[in-house]
Coordinates of C-alpha atoms in Angstrom, one line a residue:
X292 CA -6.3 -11.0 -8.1
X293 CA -9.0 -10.6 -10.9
X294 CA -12.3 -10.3 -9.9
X295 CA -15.6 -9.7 -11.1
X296 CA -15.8 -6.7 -13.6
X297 CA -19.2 -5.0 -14.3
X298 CA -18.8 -2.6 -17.5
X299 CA -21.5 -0.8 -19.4
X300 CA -21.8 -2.0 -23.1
X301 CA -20.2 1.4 -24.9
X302 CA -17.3 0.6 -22.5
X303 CA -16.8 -3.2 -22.8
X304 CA -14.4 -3.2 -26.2
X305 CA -12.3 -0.1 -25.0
X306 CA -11.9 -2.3 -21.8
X307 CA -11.0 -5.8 -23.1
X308 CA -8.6 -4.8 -26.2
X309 CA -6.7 -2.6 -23.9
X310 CA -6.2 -5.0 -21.2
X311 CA -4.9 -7.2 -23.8
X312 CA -2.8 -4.7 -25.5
X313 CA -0.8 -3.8 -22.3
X314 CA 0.0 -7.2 -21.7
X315 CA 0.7 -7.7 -25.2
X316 CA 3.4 -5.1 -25.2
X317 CA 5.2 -6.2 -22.5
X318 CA 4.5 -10.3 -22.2
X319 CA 3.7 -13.1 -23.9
X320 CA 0.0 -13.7 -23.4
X321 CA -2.2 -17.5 -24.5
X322 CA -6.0 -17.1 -24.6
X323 CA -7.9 -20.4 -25.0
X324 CA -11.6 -20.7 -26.1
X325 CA -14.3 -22.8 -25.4
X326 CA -16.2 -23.8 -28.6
X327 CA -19.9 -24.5 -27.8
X328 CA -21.7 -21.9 -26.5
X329 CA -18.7 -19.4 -26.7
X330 CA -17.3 -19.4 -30.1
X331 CA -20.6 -20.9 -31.8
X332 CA -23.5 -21.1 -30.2
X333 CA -26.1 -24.6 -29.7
X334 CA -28.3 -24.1 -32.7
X335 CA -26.2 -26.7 -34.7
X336 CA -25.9 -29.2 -31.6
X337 CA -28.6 -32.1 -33.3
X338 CA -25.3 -33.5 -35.3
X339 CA -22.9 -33.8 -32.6
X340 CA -26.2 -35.8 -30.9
X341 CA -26.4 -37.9 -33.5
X342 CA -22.7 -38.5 -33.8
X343 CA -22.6 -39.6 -30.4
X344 CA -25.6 -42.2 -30.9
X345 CA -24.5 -43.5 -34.4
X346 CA -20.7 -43.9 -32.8
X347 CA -21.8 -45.8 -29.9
X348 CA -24.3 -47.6 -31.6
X349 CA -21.4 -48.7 -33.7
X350 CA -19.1 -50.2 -32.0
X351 CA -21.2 -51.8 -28.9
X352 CA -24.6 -52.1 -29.6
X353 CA -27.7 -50.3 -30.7
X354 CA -28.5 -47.5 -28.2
X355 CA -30.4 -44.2 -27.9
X356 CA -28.4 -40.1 -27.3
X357 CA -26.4 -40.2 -23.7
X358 CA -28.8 -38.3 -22.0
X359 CA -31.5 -40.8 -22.3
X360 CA -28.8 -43.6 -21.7
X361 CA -28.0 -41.8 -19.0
X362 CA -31.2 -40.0 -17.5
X363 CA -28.8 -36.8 -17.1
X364 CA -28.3 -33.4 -19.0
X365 CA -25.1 -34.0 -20.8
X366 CA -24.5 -30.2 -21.8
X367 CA -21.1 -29.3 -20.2
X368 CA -19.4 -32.7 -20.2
X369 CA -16.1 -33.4 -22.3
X370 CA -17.1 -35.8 -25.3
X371 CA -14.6 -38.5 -23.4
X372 CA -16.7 -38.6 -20.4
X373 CA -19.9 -38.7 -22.5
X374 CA -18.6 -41.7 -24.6
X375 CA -17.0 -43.4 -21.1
X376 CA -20.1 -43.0 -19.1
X377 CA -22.5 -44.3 -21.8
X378 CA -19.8 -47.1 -22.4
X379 CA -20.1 -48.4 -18.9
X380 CA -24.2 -47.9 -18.6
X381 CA -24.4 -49.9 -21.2
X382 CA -22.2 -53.2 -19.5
X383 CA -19.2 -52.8 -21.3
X384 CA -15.4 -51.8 -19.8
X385 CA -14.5 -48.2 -20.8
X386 CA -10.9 -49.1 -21.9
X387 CA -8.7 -46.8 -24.3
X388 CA -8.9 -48.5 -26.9
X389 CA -12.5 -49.3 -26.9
X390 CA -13.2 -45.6 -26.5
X391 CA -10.7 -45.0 -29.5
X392 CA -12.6 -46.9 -31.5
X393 CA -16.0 -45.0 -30.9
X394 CA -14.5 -42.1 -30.7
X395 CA -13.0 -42.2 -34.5
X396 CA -16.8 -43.4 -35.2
X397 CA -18.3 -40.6 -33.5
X398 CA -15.7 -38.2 -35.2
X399 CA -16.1 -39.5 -39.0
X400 CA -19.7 -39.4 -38.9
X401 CA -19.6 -35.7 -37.2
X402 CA -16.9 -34.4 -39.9
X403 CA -19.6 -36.4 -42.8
X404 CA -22.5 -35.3 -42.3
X405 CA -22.3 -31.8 -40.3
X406 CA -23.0 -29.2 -42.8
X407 CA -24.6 -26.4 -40.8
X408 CA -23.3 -23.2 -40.1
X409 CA -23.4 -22.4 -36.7
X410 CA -24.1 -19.0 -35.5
X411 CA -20.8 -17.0 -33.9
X412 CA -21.8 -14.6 -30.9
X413 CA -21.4 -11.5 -30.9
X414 CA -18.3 -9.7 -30.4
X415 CA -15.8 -13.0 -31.4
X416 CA -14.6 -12.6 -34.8
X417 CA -13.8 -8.4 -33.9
X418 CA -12.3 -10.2 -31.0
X419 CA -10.3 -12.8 -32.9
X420 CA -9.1 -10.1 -35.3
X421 CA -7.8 -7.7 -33.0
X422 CA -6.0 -10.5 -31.0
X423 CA -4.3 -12.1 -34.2
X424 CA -2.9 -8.8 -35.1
X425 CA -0.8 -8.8 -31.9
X426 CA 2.5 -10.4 -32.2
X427 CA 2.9 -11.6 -28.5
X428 CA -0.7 -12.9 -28.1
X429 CA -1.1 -16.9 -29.1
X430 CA -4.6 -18.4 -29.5
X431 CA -6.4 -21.9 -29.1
X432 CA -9.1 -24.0 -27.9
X433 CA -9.7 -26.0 -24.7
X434 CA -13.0 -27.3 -25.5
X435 CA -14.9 -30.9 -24.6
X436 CA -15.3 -31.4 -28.0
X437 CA -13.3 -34.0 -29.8
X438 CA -10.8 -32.7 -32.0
X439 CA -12.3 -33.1 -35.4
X440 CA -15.8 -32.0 -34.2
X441 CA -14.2 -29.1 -33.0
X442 CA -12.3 -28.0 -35.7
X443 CA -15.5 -28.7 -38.2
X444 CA -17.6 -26.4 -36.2
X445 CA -15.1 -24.1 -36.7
X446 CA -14.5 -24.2 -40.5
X447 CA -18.4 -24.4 -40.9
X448 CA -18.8 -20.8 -39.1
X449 CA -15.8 -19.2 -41.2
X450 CA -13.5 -19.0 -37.4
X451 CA -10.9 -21.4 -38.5
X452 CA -8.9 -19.1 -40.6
X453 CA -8.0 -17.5 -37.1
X454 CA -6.8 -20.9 -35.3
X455 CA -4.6 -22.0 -38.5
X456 CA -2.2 -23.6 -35.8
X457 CA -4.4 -25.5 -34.6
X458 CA -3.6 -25.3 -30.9
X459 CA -6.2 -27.2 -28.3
X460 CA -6.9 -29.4 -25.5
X461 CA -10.0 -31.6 -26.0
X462 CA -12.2 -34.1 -24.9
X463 CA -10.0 -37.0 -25.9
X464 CA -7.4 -39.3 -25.0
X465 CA -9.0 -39.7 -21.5
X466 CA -9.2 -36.1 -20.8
X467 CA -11.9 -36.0 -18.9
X468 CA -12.0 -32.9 -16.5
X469 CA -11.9 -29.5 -18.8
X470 CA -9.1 -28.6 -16.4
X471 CA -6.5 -31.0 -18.1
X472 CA -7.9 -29.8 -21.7
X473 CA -7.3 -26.0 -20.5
X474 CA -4.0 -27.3 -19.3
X475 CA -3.6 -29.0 -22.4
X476 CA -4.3 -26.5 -24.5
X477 CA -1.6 -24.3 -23.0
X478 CA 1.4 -26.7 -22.6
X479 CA 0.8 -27.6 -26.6
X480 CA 1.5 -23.9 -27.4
X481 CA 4.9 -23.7 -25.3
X482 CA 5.7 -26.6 -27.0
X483 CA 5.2 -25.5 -30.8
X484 CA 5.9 -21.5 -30.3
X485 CA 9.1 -22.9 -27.9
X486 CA 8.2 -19.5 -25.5
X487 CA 7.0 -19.5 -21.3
X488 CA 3.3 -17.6 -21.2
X489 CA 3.8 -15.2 -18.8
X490 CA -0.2 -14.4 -19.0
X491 CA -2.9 -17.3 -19.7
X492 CA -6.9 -16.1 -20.0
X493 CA -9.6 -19.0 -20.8
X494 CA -13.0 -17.1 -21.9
X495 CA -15.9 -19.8 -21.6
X496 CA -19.6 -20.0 -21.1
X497 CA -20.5 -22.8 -18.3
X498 CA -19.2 -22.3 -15.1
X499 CA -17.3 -25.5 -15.4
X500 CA -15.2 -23.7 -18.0
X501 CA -14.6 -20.4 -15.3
X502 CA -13.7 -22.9 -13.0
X503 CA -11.2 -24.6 -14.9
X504 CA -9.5 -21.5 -15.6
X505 CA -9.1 -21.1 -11.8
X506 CA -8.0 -24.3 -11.3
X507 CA -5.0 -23.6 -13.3
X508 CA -4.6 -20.1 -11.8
X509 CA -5.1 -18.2 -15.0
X510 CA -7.3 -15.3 -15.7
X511 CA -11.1 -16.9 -15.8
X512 CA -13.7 -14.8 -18.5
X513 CA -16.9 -16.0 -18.6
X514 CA -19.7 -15.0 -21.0
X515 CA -23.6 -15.8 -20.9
X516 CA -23.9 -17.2 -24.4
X517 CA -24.2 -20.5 -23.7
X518 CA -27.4 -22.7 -23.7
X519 CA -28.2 -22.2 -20.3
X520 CA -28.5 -18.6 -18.9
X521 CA -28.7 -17.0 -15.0
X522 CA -25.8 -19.2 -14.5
X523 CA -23.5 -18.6 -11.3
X524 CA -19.8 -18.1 -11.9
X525 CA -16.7 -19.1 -9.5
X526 CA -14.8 -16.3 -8.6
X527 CA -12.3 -14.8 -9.2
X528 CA -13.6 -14.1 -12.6
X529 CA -14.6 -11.4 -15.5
X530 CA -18.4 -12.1 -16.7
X531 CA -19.7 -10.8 -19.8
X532 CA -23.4 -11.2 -21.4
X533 CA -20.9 -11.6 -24.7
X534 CA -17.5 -10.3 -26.3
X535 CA -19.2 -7.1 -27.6
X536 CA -22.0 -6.0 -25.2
X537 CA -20.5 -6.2 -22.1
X538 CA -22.1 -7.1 -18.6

């Protein structure tokens, strides 16, 4: 059973490539990533806002960001819930294809107008080398993002180079729990590599992302890169300030 690991920084890369190594010598091994706040951090977050408002606003009717349509903090929540939620506050019946519809809205303007480049944590591009130089080790997302949101804030932060398959499980298509995206995520890459995973790791930054690792009995990493720090992680889990310090 994994449990929590506490390393010292000059320890932490020695530990984690290692660990990945020996598996990757004798198994095959998926590791999914969250997105925001684990391969990019929140400094570029105002867009995906607006996309949501502008998307919304679009299809039903003139509205303000979820969280003041909502009165709730929205940070954490797949994009489908977000657009589902907001749908129904606002009187209107949450039904596939109405959330199609905003969704494509909410995607086009994201993929138009987002031209920042986020920032990429520490430790994840050293990390993302060293795993796409092993032959047995697949990679992909399970993010809430929608799929064209995520894959922008990827090509704008010079990480999509390293997902060229473009494996994931996303906020879409009425996925809302990230369990099912983390699930997602993995049954699209025994589809398209045609192989069984023998090893699964999610690495995330909420606890909803730890927890959805769990859920699907894989190995849970979480690190504290995310907008909201002091967080509490389920267990069994491997915490990590980031992919290069350590705990």
């Amino acid at each position: 059973m994994t449990s929590k690991i506490e390393c010292m920084p000059k320890y932490f890369q020695w530990f984690i490539f290692f660990f990945l190594r020996l598996f990757a010598q004798m198994k095959n091994i998926f590791v999914s990533f969250d997105v925001d706040g684990t391969l990019t951090l929140f400094d570029t977050i105002q867009t995906h806002l607006d996309a949501f408002k502008y998307g919304i606003s679009a299809i039903l009717k003139p509205c303000g960001y979820p969280s003041e349509v909502l009165g709730v903090d929205i940070i954490g929540w797949m994009d489908c819930k977000i657009i589902s939620e907001v749908t129904q506050k606002l009187g209107f019946e949450p039904t596939p294809e109405l959330i199609n519809q905003i969704e494509h809205e909410v995607e086009t303007y994201y993929t138009t107008h987002f031209q920042e480049v986020p920032t990429v944590p520490p430790g994840i591009k050293k990390l993302l080398e060293t795993l796409s130089g092993m032959p047995n080790v697949k990679i992909g997302l399970a993010s809430g993002n929608l799929p064209q949101i995520a894959w922008k804030k990827l090509e704008n932060s010079s990480l999509l180079s390293y997902f060229s398959d473009r494996i994931g499980g996303f906020g879409t298509d009425g996925c809302v729990e990230r369990k099912q995206a983390v699930l997602n995520a993995r049954l699209m890459a025994e589809k398209r590599y045609n192989i069984h995973f023998d090893k699964i790791i999610h690495i995330g930054d909420m606890p909803s992302d730890v927890q959805a690792a769990i859920d699907n009995n894989i190995i849970a990493i979480g690190v504290r890169t995310g907008i909201k720090k002091d967080l509490e992680y389920p267990q069994p889990s491997i915490i990590f300030n980031n992919l290069d310090e350590g705990y």
